[in-house]
Tab-separated table of C-alpha atoms in Angstrom:
chain	number	residue	atom	x	y	z
A	1	MET	CA	-12.954	-49.739	-37.669
A	2	ALA	CA	-10.233	-49.611	-35.033
A	3	ASN	CA	-8.979	-52.972	-33.797
A	4	LEU	CA	-9.851	-54.310	-30.353
A	5	LYS	CA	-6.530	-53.330	-28.779
A	6	GLU	CA	-6.896	-49.700	-29.841
A	7	ILE	CA	-10.443	-49.546	-28.451
A	8	ARG	CA	-9.326	-51.105	-25.151
A	9	ASN	CA	-6.545	-48.532	-24.871
A	10	ARG	CA	-8.982	-45.676	-25.482
A	11	ILE	CA	-11.406	-47.013	-22.875
A	12	SER	CA	-8.563	-47.320	-20.371
A	13	SER	CA	-7.424	-43.767	-21.127
A	14	ILE	CA	-10.953	-42.411	-20.680
A	15	ASN	CA	-11.322	-44.245	-17.352
A	16	SER	CA	-8.108	-42.607	-16.127
A	17	THR	CA	-9.374	-39.192	-17.227
A	18	MET	CA	-12.675	-39.796	-15.443
A	19	GLN	CA	-10.857	-40.545	-12.198
A	20	ILE	CA	-9.007	-37.221	-12.458
A	21	THR	CA	-12.057	-35.114	-13.348
A	22	SER	CA	-14.149	-36.795	-10.647
A	23	ALA	CA	-11.461	-36.134	-8.022
A	24	MET	CA	-11.127	-32.498	-9.127
A	25	LYS	CA	-14.899	-32.108	-8.894
A	26	MET	CA	-14.934	-33.344	-5.296
A	27	VAL	CA	-11.997	-31.126	-4.295
A	28	SER	CA	-13.631	-28.054	-5.853
A	29	ALA	CA	-16.929	-28.913	-4.136
A	30	ALA	CA	-15.227	-28.945	-0.732
A	31	LYS	CA	-13.339	-25.704	-1.418
A	32	SER	CA	-16.456	-24.041	-2.776
A	33	LYS	CA	-18.367	-24.855	0.404
A	34	LYS	CA	-15.632	-23.303	2.571
A	35	ALA	CA	-15.507	-20.221	0.346
A	36	GLN	CA	-19.278	-19.813	0.615
A	37	GLU	CA	-19.076	-20.035	4.403
A	38	VAL	CA	-16.532	-17.191	4.470
A	39	ILE	CA	-18.767	-14.985	2.307
A	40	THR	CA	-21.828	-15.786	4.422
A	41	ALA	CA	-19.958	-14.983	7.639
A	42	MET	CA	-18.774	-11.570	6.432
A	43	LYS	CA	-22.096	-10.419	4.930
A	44	PRO	CA	-23.620	-9.052	8.198
A	45	TYR	CA	-20.522	-6.931	8.883
A	46	ALA	CA	-20.331	-5.696	5.283
A	47	ASN	CA	-24.032	-4.816	5.196
A	48	THR	CA	-23.884	-2.990	8.524
A	49	LEU	CA	-20.822	-1.020	7.467
A	50	GLY	CA	-22.495	-0.076	4.197
A	51	THR	CA	-25.660	1.033	5.976
A	52	LEU	CA	-23.665	3.121	8.446
A	53	LEU	CA	-21.714	4.784	5.644
A	54	GLN	CA	-24.955	5.454	3.798
A	55	SER	CA	-26.444	7.130	6.872
A	56	LEU	CA	-23.377	9.375	7.131
A	57	LYS	CA	-23.270	10.403	3.461
A	58	ASP	CA	-24.250	13.994	4.310
A	59	ALA	CA	-21.010	14.271	6.292
A	60	LEU	CA	-18.891	13.567	3.218
A	61	GLY	CA	-19.040	17.105	1.890
A	62	ASN	CA	-18.474	18.144	-1.701
A	63	GLU	CA	-14.686	18.390	-1.383
A	64	ASN	CA	-14.094	14.893	-0.045
A	65	PRO	CA	-11.073	13.381	-1.887
A	66	PHE	CA	-12.839	10.032	-2.245
A	67	LEU	CA	-15.695	11.473	-4.306
A	68	GLU	CA	-15.932	11.676	-8.088
A	69	ARG	CA	-13.664	14.138	-9.870
A	70	ALA	CA	-14.681	16.632	-12.505
A	71	GLU	CA	-12.450	15.062	-15.157
A	72	GLU	CA	-11.199	11.514	-15.483
A	73	LYS	CA	-8.017	11.093	-17.485
A	74	ARG	CA	-6.328	8.075	-15.888
A	75	ILE	CA	-8.214	4.834	-15.333
A	76	LEU	CA	-7.087	1.593	-13.695
A	77	ILE	CA	-8.841	-1.708	-14.379
A	78	VAL	CA	-8.280	-4.477	-11.814
A	79	ALA	CA	-8.875	-7.756	-13.692
A	80	ILE	CA	-9.426	-10.653	-11.286
A	81	THR	CA	-9.029	-14.166	-12.703
A	82	SER	CA	-7.617	-17.442	-11.371
A	83	ASP	CA	-4.155	-18.976	-11.246
A	84	ARG	CA	-5.438	-22.303	-12.569
A	85	GLY	CA	-7.541	-23.339	-15.529
A	86	LEU	CA	-10.090	-26.107	-16.135
A	87	CYS	CA	-12.937	-23.870	-14.974
A	88	GLY	CA	-14.902	-23.287	-18.175
A	89	ALA	CA	-15.361	-19.695	-19.324
A	90	PHE	CA	-14.496	-18.274	-15.904
A	91	ASN	CA	-11.267	-16.566	-16.986
A	92	SER	CA	-12.133	-15.801	-20.608
A	93	ALA	CA	-15.216	-13.809	-19.554
A	94	VAL	CA	-13.109	-11.443	-17.424
A	95	VAL	CA	-10.447	-11.126	-20.129
A	96	LYS	CA	-12.988	-10.311	-22.856
A	97	HIS	CA	-14.708	-7.695	-20.720
A	98	THR	CA	-11.376	-6.111	-19.793
A	99	LEU	CA	-10.389	-5.905	-23.453
A	100	SER	CA	-13.722	-4.245	-24.234
A	101	LEU	CA	-13.109	-1.691	-21.470
A	102	LEU	CA	-9.725	-0.843	-23.001
A	103	GLN	CA	-11.620	0.229	-26.132
A	104	LYS	CA	-14.291	2.073	-24.158
A	105	TYR	CA	-12.102	4.989	-23.072
A	106	PRO	CA	-10.459	6.465	-26.197
A	107	GLY	CA	-8.065	9.310	-25.508
A	108	LYS	CA	-7.619	8.322	-21.858
A	109	GLU	CA	-4.723	6.626	-20.114
A	110	VAL	CA	-5.948	3.147	-19.207
A	111	GLU	CA	-3.857	0.653	-17.263
A	112	VAL	CA	-4.595	-2.870	-16.056
A	113	LEU	CA	-3.648	-4.514	-12.778
A	114	THR	CA	-4.018	-8.285	-12.998
A	115	ILE	CA	-4.734	-10.729	-10.194
A	116	GLY	CA	-4.516	-14.307	-11.400
A	117	LYS	CA	-2.022	-15.932	-13.757
A	118	LYS	CA	-4.549	-16.956	-16.431
A	119	GLY	CA	-5.759	-13.430	-17.047
A	120	ASN	CA	-2.255	-11.954	-16.916
A	121	ASP	CA	-0.937	-14.395	-19.537
A	122	ILE	CA	-3.371	-12.965	-22.096
A	123	LEU	CA	-3.721	-9.328	-21.014
A	124	LYS	CA	0.037	-8.711	-20.847
A	125	LYS	CA	0.062	-8.958	-24.642
A	126	THR	CA	-1.855	-5.658	-24.782
A	127	ASP	CA	1.053	-3.750	-23.154
A	128	LYS	CA	-1.499	-2.202	-20.771
A	129	VAL	CA	-0.634	-4.296	-17.719
A	130	SER	CA	1.145	-2.059	-15.207
A	131	ARG	CA	1.378	-4.696	-12.478
A	132	TYR	CA	0.752	-8.384	-11.904
A	133	CYS	CA	-0.023	-9.565	-8.359
A	134	GLU	CA	1.747	-12.916	-8.558
A	135	GLY	CA	0.863	-15.641	-6.079
A	136	PHE	CA	-1.890	-13.529	-4.571
A	137	TYR	CA	-4.128	-16.519	-3.831
A	138	ASP	CA	-1.449	-18.289	-1.773
A	139	HIS	CA	-2.650	-18.091	1.845
A	140	MET	CA	-4.943	-15.179	1.039
A	141	ASP	CA	-6.269	-13.393	4.115
A	142	PHE	CA	-7.671	-9.995	5.029
A	143	GLN	CA	-4.246	-8.479	5.739
A	144	LYS	CA	-2.977	-9.312	2.257
A	145	THR	CA	-6.084	-7.896	0.578
A	146	ALA	CA	-6.054	-4.846	2.865
A	147	SER	CA	-2.497	-4.050	1.735
A	148	LEU	CA	-3.602	-4.154	-1.900
A	149	ALA	CA	-6.627	-1.986	-1.115
A	150	GLN	CA	-4.427	0.564	0.636
A	151	GLU	CA	-2.134	0.747	-2.402
A	152	LEU	CA	-5.138	1.429	-4.627
A	153	ILE	CA	-6.474	4.050	-2.197
A	154	ASP	CA	-3.088	5.815	-2.060
A	155	ALA	CA	-2.821	5.761	-5.863
A	156	TYR	CA	-6.268	7.343	-6.171
A	157	LEU	CA	-5.679	10.016	-3.510
A	158	SER	CA	-2.315	10.933	-5.033
A	159	GLY	CA	-4.001	11.581	-8.383
A	160	LYS	CA	-2.275	8.703	-10.179
A	161	TYR	CA	-5.709	7.387	-11.166
A	162	ASP	CA	-9.065	9.138	-11.458
A	163	ARG	CA	-11.158	5.961	-11.560
A	164	ILE	CA	-10.502	2.384	-10.438
A	165	LEU	CA	-12.698	-0.439	-11.729
A	166	LEU	CA	-12.918	-4.048	-10.555
A	167	VAL	CA	-13.775	-6.769	-13.105
A	168	TYR	CA	-14.482	-10.214	-11.653
A	169	ASN	CA	-16.898	-13.125	-11.518
A	170	SER	CA	-19.433	-12.861	-8.720
A	171	PHE	CA	-20.689	-16.039	-7.052
A	172	LYS	CA	-24.410	-16.762	-7.409
A	173	ASN	CA	-24.415	-20.520	-6.993
A	174	VAL	CA	-22.113	-23.399	-7.903
A	175	ALA	CA	-23.543	-23.500	-11.427
A	176	THR	CA	-23.768	-19.755	-12.098
A	177	GLN	CA	-21.130	-17.024	-12.000
A	178	ILE	CA	-22.047	-13.435	-12.835
A	179	LEU	CA	-19.512	-11.267	-14.663
A	180	THR	CA	-19.368	-8.053	-12.646
A	181	GLU	CA	-17.911	-4.605	-13.271
A	182	GLU	CA	-17.713	-2.651	-10.024
A	183	VAL	CA	-16.416	0.823	-9.233
A	184	PHE	CA	-13.859	0.803	-6.436
A	185	LEU	CA	-13.101	4.522	-6.530
A	186	PRO	CA	-14.490	7.163	-6.647
A	187	LEU	CA	-16.779	6.317	-3.758
A	188	GLN	CA	-20.279	5.291	-4.828
A	189	ILE	CA	-22.970	6.480	-2.413
A	190	SER	CA	-26.525	5.487	-3.257
A	191	GLU	CA	-28.997	8.336	-3.658
A	192	GLN	CA	-32.017	6.183	-2.948
A	193	GLU	CA	-34.600	7.541	-0.570
A	194	GLU	CA	-34.279	6.399	3.002
A	195	ALA	CA	-36.763	6.042	5.807
A	196	ALA	CA	-36.811	8.747	8.420
A	197	GLN	CA	-33.948	8.267	10.846
A	198	SER	CA	-33.459	9.402	14.394
A	199	GLU	CA	-31.055	12.197	15.228
A	200	TYR	CA	-27.732	10.995	16.606
A	201	LEU	CA	-24.955	12.745	18.457
A	202	TYR	CA	-21.541	11.756	17.100
A	203	GLU	CA	-18.327	11.697	19.088
A	204	PRO	CA	-15.985	12.474	17.439
A	205	SER	CA	-17.734	14.402	14.672
A	206	ALA	CA	-19.579	12.701	11.835
A	207	GLN	CA	-16.912	13.962	9.422
A	208	GLU	CA	-14.134	12.235	11.379
A	209	ILE	CA	-16.133	9.041	11.672
A	210	VAL	CA	-16.888	8.862	7.964
A	211	GLN	CA	-13.236	9.538	7.072
A	212	GLY	CA	-12.264	6.552	9.203
A	213	LEU	CA	-15.020	4.349	7.811
A	214	ILE	CA	-14.232	4.922	4.136
A	215	PRO	CA	-10.834	3.113	4.096
A	216	LYS	CA	-12.299	0.245	6.157
A	217	SER	CA	-15.220	-0.042	3.753
A	218	LEU	CA	-12.920	-0.055	0.708
A	219	LYS	CA	-10.621	-2.687	2.226
A	220	LEU	CA	-13.618	-4.849	3.022
A	221	GLN	CA	-14.884	-4.375	-0.542
A	222	ILE	CA	-11.626	-5.732	-2.002
A	223	TYR	CA	-11.641	-8.662	0.419
A	224	LYS	CA	-15.263	-9.472	-0.416
A	225	VAL	CA	-14.654	-9.240	-4.174
A	226	LEU	CA	-11.643	-11.566	-4.034
A	227	ARG	CA	-13.452	-14.053	-1.823
A	228	ASP	CA	-16.461	-13.841	-4.128
A	229	SER	CA	-14.244	-14.531	-7.143
A	230	LEU	CA	-12.573	-17.453	-5.369
A	231	ALA	CA	-15.936	-19.052	-4.543
A	232	ALA	CA	-17.061	-18.506	-8.141
A	233	GLU	CA	-13.858	-20.134	-9.435
A	234	HIS	CA	-14.383	-23.289	-7.381
A	235	GLY	CA	-18.023	-23.421	-8.448
A	236	ALA	CA	-17.075	-23.008	-12.112
A	237	ARG	CA	-14.402	-25.700	-11.865
A	238	MET	CA	-16.769	-28.089	-10.095
A	239	THR	CA	-19.366	-27.578	-12.838
A	240	ALA	CA	-16.773	-27.961	-15.611
A	241	MET	CA	-15.385	-31.167	-14.096
A	242	HIS	CA	-18.907	-32.531	-13.612
A	243	LYS	CA	-19.661	-31.961	-17.299
A	244	ALA	CA	-16.284	-33.426	-18.286
A	245	THR	CA	-17.001	-36.544	-16.224
A	246	ASP	CA	-20.452	-36.914	-17.804
A	247	ASN	CA	-19.005	-36.515	-21.312
A	248	ALA	CA	-16.259	-39.040	-20.569
A	249	THR	CA	-18.854	-41.489	-19.236
A	250	ALA	CA	-20.926	-41.151	-22.407
A	251	LEU	CA	-17.846	-41.626	-24.605
A	252	ARG	CA	-16.709	-44.645	-22.581
A	253	ASP	CA	-20.137	-46.260	-22.880
A	254	GLU	CA	-20.141	-45.650	-26.636
A	255	LEU	CA	-16.667	-47.150	-27.007
A	256	THR	CA	-17.634	-50.110	-24.825
A	257	LEU	CA	-20.579	-50.802	-27.120
A	258	THR	CA	-18.313	-50.503	-30.164
A	259	TYR	CA	-15.785	-52.843	-28.503
A	260	ASN	CA	-18.455	-55.428	-27.756
A	261	LYS	CA	-19.756	-55.295	-31.328
A	262	ALA	CA	-16.243	-55.617	-32.742
A	263	ARG	CA	-15.482	-58.492	-30.368
A	264	GLN	CA	-18.697	-60.256	-31.319
A	265	THR	CA	-17.872	-59.810	-34.991
A	266	ALA	CA	-14.390	-61.232	-34.451
A	267	ILE	CA	-15.810	-64.243	-32.591
A	268	THR	CA	-18.390	-64.830	-35.321
A	269	ASN	CA	-15.691	-64.675	-38.015
A	270	GLU	CA	-13.532	-67.170	-36.104
A	271	ILE	CA	-16.481	-69.583	-35.778
A	272	LEU	CA	-17.195	-69.259	-39.485
A	273	GLU	CA	-13.575	-69.987	-40.314
A	274	ILE	CA	-13.584	-73.069	-38.073
A	275	VAL	CA	-16.849	-74.346	-39.561
A	276	SER	CA	-15.619	-73.683	-43.116
A	277	GLY	CA	-12.383	-75.496	-42.369
A	278	ALA	CA	-14.213	-78.468	-40.885
A	279	ASN	CA	-16.558	-78.640	-43.889
A	280	ALA	CA	-13.607	-78.520	-46.236
A	281	LEU	CA	-11.926	-81.425	-44.433
A	282	ASN	CA	-15.109	-83.480	-44.407
A	283	GLY	CA	-15.819	-82.706	-48.034
């Protein structure tokens, strides 16, 4: 059994760790709440834009450059992770799914664009990473994400890529993150049946309107995905730090019990030694 000093040192170390994990949990909780508020605020605009684009799908035409191509030879996977760790399986889930996608398209040219240091550190070993967006989460706003979206749009329209996929963790609640694979391009228009709609007169034409809406919709999609991933990261870290704090508390309590037992044993042994010594002197 470890001596009392060693147990005291371990208890002290665990208490220090608990202070750190508890503080990180509170910070992540505050950041997660702010991230959720951003997502909630943008949902009405995103839903309205999606509905409007859906209603104008007939104006796309079969030759629209944003639609699916007959043959897909070059594929880009955008892997979205975090810059920091201590968030459970948040990053490893994206990395594993990205690696599985690299095996899914044999005979095709597959490249990876990484957002987040943790994912890049692992995926760069595959020699498939064509670009790493370093420091992307520093002061992230719509303009920064719109610039990235425009680069992806230009790469698709120029024929550099035939399909662009987004792999990220979607936010469900602070305890649950959903690994999501989403098609960025070609444009995905739902074929579900719609209720009868009124006839509208468009000025300019519906074709011009839809061509202007598509880039806006794609830029908003990237912004929403990154904000979604950021909220999921804070939720995952909050949950991980909560579990770490609980585990540290349980370990501290166990060590405290062990310390008390060892201390009691030491006191009992000292009393026995004193009594034995006194008996020896009296005898």
